mmCIF file with all atom_site columns, C-alpha atoms in Angstrom:
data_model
loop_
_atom_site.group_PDB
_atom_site.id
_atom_site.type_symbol
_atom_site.label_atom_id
_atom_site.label_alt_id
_atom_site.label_comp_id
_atom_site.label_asym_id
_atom_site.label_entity_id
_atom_site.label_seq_id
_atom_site.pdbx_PDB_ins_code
_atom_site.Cartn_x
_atom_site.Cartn_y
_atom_site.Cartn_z
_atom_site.occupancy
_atom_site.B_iso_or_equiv
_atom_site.pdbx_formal_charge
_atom_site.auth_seq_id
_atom_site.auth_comp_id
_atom_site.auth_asym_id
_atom_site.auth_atom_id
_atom_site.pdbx_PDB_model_num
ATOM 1   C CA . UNK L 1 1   ? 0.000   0.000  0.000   1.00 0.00 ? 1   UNK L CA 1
ATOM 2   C CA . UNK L 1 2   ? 2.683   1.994  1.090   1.00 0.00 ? 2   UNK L CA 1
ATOM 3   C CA . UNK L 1 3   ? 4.611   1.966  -2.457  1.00 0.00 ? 3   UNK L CA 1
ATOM 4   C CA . UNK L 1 4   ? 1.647   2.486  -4.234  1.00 0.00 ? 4   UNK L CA 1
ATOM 5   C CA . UNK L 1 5   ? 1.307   6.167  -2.570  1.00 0.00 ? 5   UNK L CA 1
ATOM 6   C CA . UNK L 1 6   ? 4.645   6.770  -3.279  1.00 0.00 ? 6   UNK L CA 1
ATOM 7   C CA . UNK L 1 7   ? 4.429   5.740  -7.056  1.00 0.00 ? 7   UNK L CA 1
ATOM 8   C CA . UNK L 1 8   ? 1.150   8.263  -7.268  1.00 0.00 ? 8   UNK L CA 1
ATOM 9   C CA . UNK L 1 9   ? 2.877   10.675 -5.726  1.00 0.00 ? 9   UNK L CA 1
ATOM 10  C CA . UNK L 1 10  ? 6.174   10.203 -7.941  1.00 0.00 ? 10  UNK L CA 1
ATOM 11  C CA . UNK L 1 11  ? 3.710   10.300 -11.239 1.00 0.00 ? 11  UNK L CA 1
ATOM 12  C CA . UNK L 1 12  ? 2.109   13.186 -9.817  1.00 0.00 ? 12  UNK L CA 1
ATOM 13  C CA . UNK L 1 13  ? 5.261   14.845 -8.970  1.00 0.00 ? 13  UNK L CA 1
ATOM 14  C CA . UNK L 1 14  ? 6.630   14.141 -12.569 1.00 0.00 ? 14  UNK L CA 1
ATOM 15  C CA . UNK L 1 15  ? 3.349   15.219 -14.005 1.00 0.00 ? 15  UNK L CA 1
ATOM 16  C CA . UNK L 1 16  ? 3.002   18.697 -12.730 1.00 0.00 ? 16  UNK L CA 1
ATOM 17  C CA . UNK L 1 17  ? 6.877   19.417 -12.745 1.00 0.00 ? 17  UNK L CA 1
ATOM 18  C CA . UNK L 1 18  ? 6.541   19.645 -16.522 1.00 0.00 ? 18  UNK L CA 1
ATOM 19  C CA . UNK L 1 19  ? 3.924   22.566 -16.363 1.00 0.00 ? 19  UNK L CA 1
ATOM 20  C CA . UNK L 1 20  ? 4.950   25.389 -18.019 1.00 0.00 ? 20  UNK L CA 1
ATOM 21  C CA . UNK L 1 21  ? 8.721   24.301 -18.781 1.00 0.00 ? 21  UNK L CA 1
ATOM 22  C CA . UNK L 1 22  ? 8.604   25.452 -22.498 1.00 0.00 ? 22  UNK L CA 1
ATOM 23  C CA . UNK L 1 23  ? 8.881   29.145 -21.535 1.00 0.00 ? 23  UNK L CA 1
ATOM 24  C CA . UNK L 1 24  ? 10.995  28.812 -18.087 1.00 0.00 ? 24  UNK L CA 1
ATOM 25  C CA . UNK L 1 25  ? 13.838  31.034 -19.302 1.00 0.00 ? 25  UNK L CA 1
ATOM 26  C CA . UNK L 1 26  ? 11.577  33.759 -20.632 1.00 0.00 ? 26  UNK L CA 1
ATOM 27  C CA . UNK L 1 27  ? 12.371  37.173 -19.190 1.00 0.00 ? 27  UNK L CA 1
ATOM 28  C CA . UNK L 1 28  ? 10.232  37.935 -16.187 1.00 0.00 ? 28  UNK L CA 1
ATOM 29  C CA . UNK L 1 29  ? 8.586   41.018 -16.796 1.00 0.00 ? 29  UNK L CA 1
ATOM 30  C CA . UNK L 1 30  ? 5.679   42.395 -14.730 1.00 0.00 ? 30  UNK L CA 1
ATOM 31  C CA . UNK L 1 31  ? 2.367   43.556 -16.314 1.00 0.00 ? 31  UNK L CA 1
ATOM 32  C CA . UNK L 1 32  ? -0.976  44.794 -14.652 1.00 0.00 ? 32  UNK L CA 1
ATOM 33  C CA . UNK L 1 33  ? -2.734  46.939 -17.247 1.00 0.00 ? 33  UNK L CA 1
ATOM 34  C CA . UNK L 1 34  ? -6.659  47.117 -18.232 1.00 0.00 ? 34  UNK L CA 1
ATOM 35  C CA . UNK L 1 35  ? -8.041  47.818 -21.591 1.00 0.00 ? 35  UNK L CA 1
ATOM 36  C CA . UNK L 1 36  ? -11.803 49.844 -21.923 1.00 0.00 ? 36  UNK L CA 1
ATOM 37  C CA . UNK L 1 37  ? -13.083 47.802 -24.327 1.00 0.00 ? 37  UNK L CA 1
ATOM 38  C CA . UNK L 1 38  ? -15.240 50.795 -25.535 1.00 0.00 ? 38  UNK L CA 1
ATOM 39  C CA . UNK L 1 39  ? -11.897 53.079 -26.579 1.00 0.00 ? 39  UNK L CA 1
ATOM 40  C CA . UNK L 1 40  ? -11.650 53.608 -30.536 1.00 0.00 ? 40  UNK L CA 1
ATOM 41  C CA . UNK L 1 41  ? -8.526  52.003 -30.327 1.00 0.00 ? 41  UNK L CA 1
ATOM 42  C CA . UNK L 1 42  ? -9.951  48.621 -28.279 1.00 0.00 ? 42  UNK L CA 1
ATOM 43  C CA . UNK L 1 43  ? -12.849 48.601 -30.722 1.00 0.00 ? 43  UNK L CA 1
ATOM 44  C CA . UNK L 1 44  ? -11.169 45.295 -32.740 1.00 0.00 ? 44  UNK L CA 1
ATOM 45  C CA . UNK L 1 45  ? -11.491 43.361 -29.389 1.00 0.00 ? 45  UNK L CA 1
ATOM 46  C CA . UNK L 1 46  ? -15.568 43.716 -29.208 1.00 0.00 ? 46  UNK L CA 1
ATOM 47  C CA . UNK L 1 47  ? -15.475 40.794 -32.358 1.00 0.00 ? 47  UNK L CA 1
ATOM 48  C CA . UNK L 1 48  ? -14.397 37.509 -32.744 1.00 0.00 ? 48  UNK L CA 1
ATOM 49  C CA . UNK L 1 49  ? -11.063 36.788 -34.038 1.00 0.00 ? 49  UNK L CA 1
ATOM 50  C CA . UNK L 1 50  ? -9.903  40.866 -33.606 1.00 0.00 ? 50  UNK L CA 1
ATOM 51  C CA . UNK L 1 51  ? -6.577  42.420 -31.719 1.00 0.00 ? 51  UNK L CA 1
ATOM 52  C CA . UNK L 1 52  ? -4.623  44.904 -30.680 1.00 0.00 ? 52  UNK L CA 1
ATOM 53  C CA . UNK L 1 53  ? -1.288  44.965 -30.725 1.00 0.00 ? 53  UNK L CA 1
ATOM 54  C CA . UNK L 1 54  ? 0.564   47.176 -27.595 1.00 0.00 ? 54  UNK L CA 1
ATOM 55  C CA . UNK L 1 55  ? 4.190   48.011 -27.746 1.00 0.00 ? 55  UNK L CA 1
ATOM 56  C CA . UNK L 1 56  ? 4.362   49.680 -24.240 1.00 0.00 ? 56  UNK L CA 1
ATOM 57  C CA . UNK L 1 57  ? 3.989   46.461 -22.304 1.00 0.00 ? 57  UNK L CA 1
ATOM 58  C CA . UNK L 1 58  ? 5.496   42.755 -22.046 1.00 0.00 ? 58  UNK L CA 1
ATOM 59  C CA . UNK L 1 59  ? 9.034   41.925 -22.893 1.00 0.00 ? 59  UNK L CA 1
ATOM 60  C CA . UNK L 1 60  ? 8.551   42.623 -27.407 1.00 0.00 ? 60  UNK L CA 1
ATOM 61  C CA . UNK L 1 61  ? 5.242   43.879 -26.383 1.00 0.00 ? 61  UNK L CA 1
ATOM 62  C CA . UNK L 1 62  ? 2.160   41.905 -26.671 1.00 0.00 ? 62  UNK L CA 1
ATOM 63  C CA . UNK L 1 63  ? -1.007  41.141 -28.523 1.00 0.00 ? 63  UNK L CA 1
ATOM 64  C CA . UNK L 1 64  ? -4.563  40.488 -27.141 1.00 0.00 ? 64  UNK L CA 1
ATOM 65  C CA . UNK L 1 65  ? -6.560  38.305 -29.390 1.00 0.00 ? 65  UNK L CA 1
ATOM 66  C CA . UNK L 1 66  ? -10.620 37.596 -29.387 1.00 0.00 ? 66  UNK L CA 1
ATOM 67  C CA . UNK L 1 67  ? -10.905 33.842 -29.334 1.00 0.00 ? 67  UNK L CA 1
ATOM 68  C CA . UNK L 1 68  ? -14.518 33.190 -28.484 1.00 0.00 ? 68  UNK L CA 1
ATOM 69  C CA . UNK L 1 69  ? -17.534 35.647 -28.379 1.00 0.00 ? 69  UNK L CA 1
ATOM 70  C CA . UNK L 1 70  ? -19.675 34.342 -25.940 1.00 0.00 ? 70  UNK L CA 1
ATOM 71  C CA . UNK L 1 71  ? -18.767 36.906 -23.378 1.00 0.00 ? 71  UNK L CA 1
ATOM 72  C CA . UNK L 1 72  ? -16.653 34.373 -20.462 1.00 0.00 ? 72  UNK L CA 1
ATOM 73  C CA . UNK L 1 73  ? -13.568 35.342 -19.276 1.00 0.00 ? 73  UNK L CA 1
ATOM 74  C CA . UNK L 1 74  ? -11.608 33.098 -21.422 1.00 0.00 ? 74  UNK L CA 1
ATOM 75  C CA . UNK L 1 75  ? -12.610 34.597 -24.683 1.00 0.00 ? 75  UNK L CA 1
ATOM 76  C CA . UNK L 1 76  ? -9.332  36.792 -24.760 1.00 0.00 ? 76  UNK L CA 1
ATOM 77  C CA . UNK L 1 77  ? -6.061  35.765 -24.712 1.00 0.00 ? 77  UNK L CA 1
ATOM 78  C CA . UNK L 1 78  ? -2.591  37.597 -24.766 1.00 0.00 ? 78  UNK L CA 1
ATOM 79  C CA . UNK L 1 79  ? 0.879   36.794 -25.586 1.00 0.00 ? 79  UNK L CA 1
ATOM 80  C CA . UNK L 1 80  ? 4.040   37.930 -25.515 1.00 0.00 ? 80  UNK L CA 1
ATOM 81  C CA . UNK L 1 81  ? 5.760   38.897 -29.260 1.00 0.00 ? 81  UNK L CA 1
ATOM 82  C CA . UNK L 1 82  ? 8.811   37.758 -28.679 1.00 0.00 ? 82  UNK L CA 1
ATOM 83  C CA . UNK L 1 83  ? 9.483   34.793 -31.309 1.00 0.00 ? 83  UNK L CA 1
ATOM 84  C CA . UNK L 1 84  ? 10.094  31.829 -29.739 1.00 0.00 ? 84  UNK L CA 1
ATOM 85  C CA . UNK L 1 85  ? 12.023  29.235 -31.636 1.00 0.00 ? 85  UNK L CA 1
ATOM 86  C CA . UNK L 1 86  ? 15.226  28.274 -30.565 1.00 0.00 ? 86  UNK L CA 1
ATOM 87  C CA . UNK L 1 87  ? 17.343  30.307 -33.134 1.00 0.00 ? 87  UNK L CA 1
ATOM 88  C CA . UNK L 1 88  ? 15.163  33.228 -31.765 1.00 0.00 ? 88  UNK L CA 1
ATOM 89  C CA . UNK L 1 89  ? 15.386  32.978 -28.552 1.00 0.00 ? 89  UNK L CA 1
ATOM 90  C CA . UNK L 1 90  ? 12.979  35.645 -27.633 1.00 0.00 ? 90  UNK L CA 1
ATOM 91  C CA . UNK L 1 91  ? 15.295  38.290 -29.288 1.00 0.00 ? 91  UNK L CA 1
ATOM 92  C CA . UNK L 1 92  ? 12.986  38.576 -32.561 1.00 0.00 ? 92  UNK L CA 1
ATOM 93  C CA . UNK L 1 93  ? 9.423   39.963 -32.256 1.00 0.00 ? 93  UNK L CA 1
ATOM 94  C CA . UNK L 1 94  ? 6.857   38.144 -34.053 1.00 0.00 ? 94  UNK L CA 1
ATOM 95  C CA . UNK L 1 95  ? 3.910   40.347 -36.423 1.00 0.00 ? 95  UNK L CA 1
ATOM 96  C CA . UNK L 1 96  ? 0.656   40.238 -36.475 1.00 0.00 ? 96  UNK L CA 1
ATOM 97  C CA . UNK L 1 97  ? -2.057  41.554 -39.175 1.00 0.00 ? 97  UNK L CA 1
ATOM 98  C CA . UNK L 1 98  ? -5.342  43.215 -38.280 1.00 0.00 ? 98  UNK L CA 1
ATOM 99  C CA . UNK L 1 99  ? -7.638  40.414 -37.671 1.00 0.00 ? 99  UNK L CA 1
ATOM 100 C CA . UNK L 1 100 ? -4.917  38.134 -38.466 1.00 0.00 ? 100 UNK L CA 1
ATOM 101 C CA . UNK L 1 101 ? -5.353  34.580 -36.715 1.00 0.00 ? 101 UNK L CA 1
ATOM 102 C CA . UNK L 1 102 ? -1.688  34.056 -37.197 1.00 0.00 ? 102 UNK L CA 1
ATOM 103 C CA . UNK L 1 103 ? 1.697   35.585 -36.271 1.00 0.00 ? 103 UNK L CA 1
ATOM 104 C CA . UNK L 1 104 ? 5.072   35.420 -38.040 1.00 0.00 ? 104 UNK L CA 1
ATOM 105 C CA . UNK L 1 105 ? 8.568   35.783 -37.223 1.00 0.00 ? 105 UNK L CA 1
ATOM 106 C CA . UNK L 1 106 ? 10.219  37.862 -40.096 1.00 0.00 ? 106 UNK L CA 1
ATOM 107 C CA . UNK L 1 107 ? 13.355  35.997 -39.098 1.00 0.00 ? 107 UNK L CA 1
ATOM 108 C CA . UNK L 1 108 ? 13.555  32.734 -38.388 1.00 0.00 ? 108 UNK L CA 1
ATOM 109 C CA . UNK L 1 109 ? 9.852   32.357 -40.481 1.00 0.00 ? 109 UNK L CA 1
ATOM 110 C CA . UNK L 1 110 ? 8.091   30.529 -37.950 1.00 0.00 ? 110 UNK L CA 1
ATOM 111 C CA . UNK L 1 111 ? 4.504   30.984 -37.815 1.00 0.00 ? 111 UNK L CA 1
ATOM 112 C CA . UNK L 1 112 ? 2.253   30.976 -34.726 1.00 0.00 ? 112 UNK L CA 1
ATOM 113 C CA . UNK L 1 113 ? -1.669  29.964 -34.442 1.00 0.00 ? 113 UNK L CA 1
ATOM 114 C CA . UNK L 1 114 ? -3.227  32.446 -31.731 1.00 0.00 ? 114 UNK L CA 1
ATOM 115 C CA . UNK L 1 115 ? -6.740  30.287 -32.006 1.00 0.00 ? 115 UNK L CA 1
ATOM 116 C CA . UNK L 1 116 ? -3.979  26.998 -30.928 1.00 0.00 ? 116 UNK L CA 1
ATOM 117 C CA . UNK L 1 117 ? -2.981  29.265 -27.717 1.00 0.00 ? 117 UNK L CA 1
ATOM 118 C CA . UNK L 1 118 ? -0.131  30.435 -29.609 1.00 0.00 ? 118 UNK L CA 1
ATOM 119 C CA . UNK L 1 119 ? 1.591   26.980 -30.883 1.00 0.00 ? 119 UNK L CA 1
ATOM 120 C CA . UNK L 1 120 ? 3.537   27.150 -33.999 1.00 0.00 ? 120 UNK L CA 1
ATOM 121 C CA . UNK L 1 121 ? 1.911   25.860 -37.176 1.00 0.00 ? 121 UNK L CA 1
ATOM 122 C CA . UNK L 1 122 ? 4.949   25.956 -39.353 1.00 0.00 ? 122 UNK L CA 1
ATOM 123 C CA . UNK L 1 123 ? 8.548   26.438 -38.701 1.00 0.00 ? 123 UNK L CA 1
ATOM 124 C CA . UNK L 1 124 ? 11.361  27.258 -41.463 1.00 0.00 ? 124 UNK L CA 1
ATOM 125 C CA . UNK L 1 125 ? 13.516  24.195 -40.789 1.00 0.00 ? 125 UNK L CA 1
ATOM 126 C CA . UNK L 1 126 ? 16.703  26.090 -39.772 1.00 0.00 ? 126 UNK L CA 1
ATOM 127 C CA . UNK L 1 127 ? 14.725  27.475 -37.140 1.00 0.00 ? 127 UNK L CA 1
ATOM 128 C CA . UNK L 1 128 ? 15.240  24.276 -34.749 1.00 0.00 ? 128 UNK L CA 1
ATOM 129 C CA . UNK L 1 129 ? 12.445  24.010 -32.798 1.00 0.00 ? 129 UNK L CA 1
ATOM 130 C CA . UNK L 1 130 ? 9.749   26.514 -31.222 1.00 0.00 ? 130 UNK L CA 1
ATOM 131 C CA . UNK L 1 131 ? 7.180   26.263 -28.697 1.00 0.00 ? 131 UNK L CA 1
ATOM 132 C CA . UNK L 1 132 ? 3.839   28.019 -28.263 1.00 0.00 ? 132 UNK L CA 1
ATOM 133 C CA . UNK L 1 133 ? 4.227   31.943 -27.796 1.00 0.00 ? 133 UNK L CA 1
ATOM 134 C CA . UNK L 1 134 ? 4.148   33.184 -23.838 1.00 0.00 ? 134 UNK L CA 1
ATOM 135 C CA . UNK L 1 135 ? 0.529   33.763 -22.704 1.00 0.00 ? 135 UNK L CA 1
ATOM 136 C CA . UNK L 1 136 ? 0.064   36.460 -20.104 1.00 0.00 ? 136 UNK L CA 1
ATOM 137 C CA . UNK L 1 137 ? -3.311  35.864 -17.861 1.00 0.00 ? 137 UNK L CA 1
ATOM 138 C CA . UNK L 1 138 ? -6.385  37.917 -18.764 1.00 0.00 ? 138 UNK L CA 1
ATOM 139 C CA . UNK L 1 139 ? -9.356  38.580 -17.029 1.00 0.00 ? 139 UNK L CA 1
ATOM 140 C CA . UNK L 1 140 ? -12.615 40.222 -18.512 1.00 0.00 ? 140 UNK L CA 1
ATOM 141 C CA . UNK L 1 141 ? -15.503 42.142 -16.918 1.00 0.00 ? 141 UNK L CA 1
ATOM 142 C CA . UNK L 1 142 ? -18.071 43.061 -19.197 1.00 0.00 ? 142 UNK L CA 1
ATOM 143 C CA . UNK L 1 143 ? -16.275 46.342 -20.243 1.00 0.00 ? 143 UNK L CA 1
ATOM 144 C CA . UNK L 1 144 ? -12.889 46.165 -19.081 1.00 0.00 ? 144 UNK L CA 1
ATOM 145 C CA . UNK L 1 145 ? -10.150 43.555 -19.755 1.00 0.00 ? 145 UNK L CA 1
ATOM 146 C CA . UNK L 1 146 ? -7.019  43.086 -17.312 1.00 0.00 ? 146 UNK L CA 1
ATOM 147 C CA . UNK L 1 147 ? -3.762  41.837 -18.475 1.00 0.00 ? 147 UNK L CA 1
ATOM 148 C CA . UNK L 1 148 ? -1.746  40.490 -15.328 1.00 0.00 ? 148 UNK L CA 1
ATOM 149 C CA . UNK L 1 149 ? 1.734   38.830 -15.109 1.00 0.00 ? 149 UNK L CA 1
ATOM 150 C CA . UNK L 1 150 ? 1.947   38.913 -11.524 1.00 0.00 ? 150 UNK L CA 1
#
């Protein structure tokens, strides 16, 4: 009985451990800002699949994308620009069209799907590897959306 608690606990252990490990070196930096979702310049967030794109905040600054429209906190998600992929390294910011459901590195190539929380659909091959863009935590009330790295 005794082993078999410490084999759960050993899978759990191992499990949970690997949380979050694709983007462990990324620069720490702090964010707390809210958007009014009824600014001009917010507008593209009040429809599925819009952004924004702010330079002022995040590490290459970040962009706020409109997954869902059904008015839950989880219908907007935000992620760091910086490019990911290992030849990257975070030191290339990715772009991102208006109402663009992808973003690209103009270096390295590698494209990102913000509907696939940021993963990368397709990677130039001298790009090594890339994992999913950094997501910052939002949180939406109604009017106002919060974007919190805290």
């Amino acid at each position: 009985m005794k082993v078999k608690i410490f084999v759960i606990i050993c899978l759990l252990a191992f499990t949970f451990s690997k949380c979050r490990t694709y983007n462990k070196d990324f620069p720490l930096v702090l964010i707390d800002k809210s958007y009014d979702l009824l600014l001009l310049s917010n507008q593209d967030l009040l429809s599925f699949g819009g952004s924004i794109v702010d330079t002022l905040i995040g590490y290459r600054g970040v962009v706020i994308f409109r997954q869902a429209y059904e008015g839950l906190p989880n219908d907007f998600i935000c992620f760091d620009l910086a490019c990911t992929s290992e030849s990257c390294h975070y030191y290339n910011k990715v772009e991102v069209e208006r109402f663009g459901i992808n973003a690209v590195c103009p270096v390295c190539g590698t494209e990102y799907e913000l509907l696939s929380y940021g993963w990368p659909t397709k990677a130039n091959t001298d790009s090594g590897e890339s994992n999913p863009l950094y997501q910052y935590k939002t949180y939406f009330s109604g009017r106002y959306l919060s974007v919190e790295n805290k």
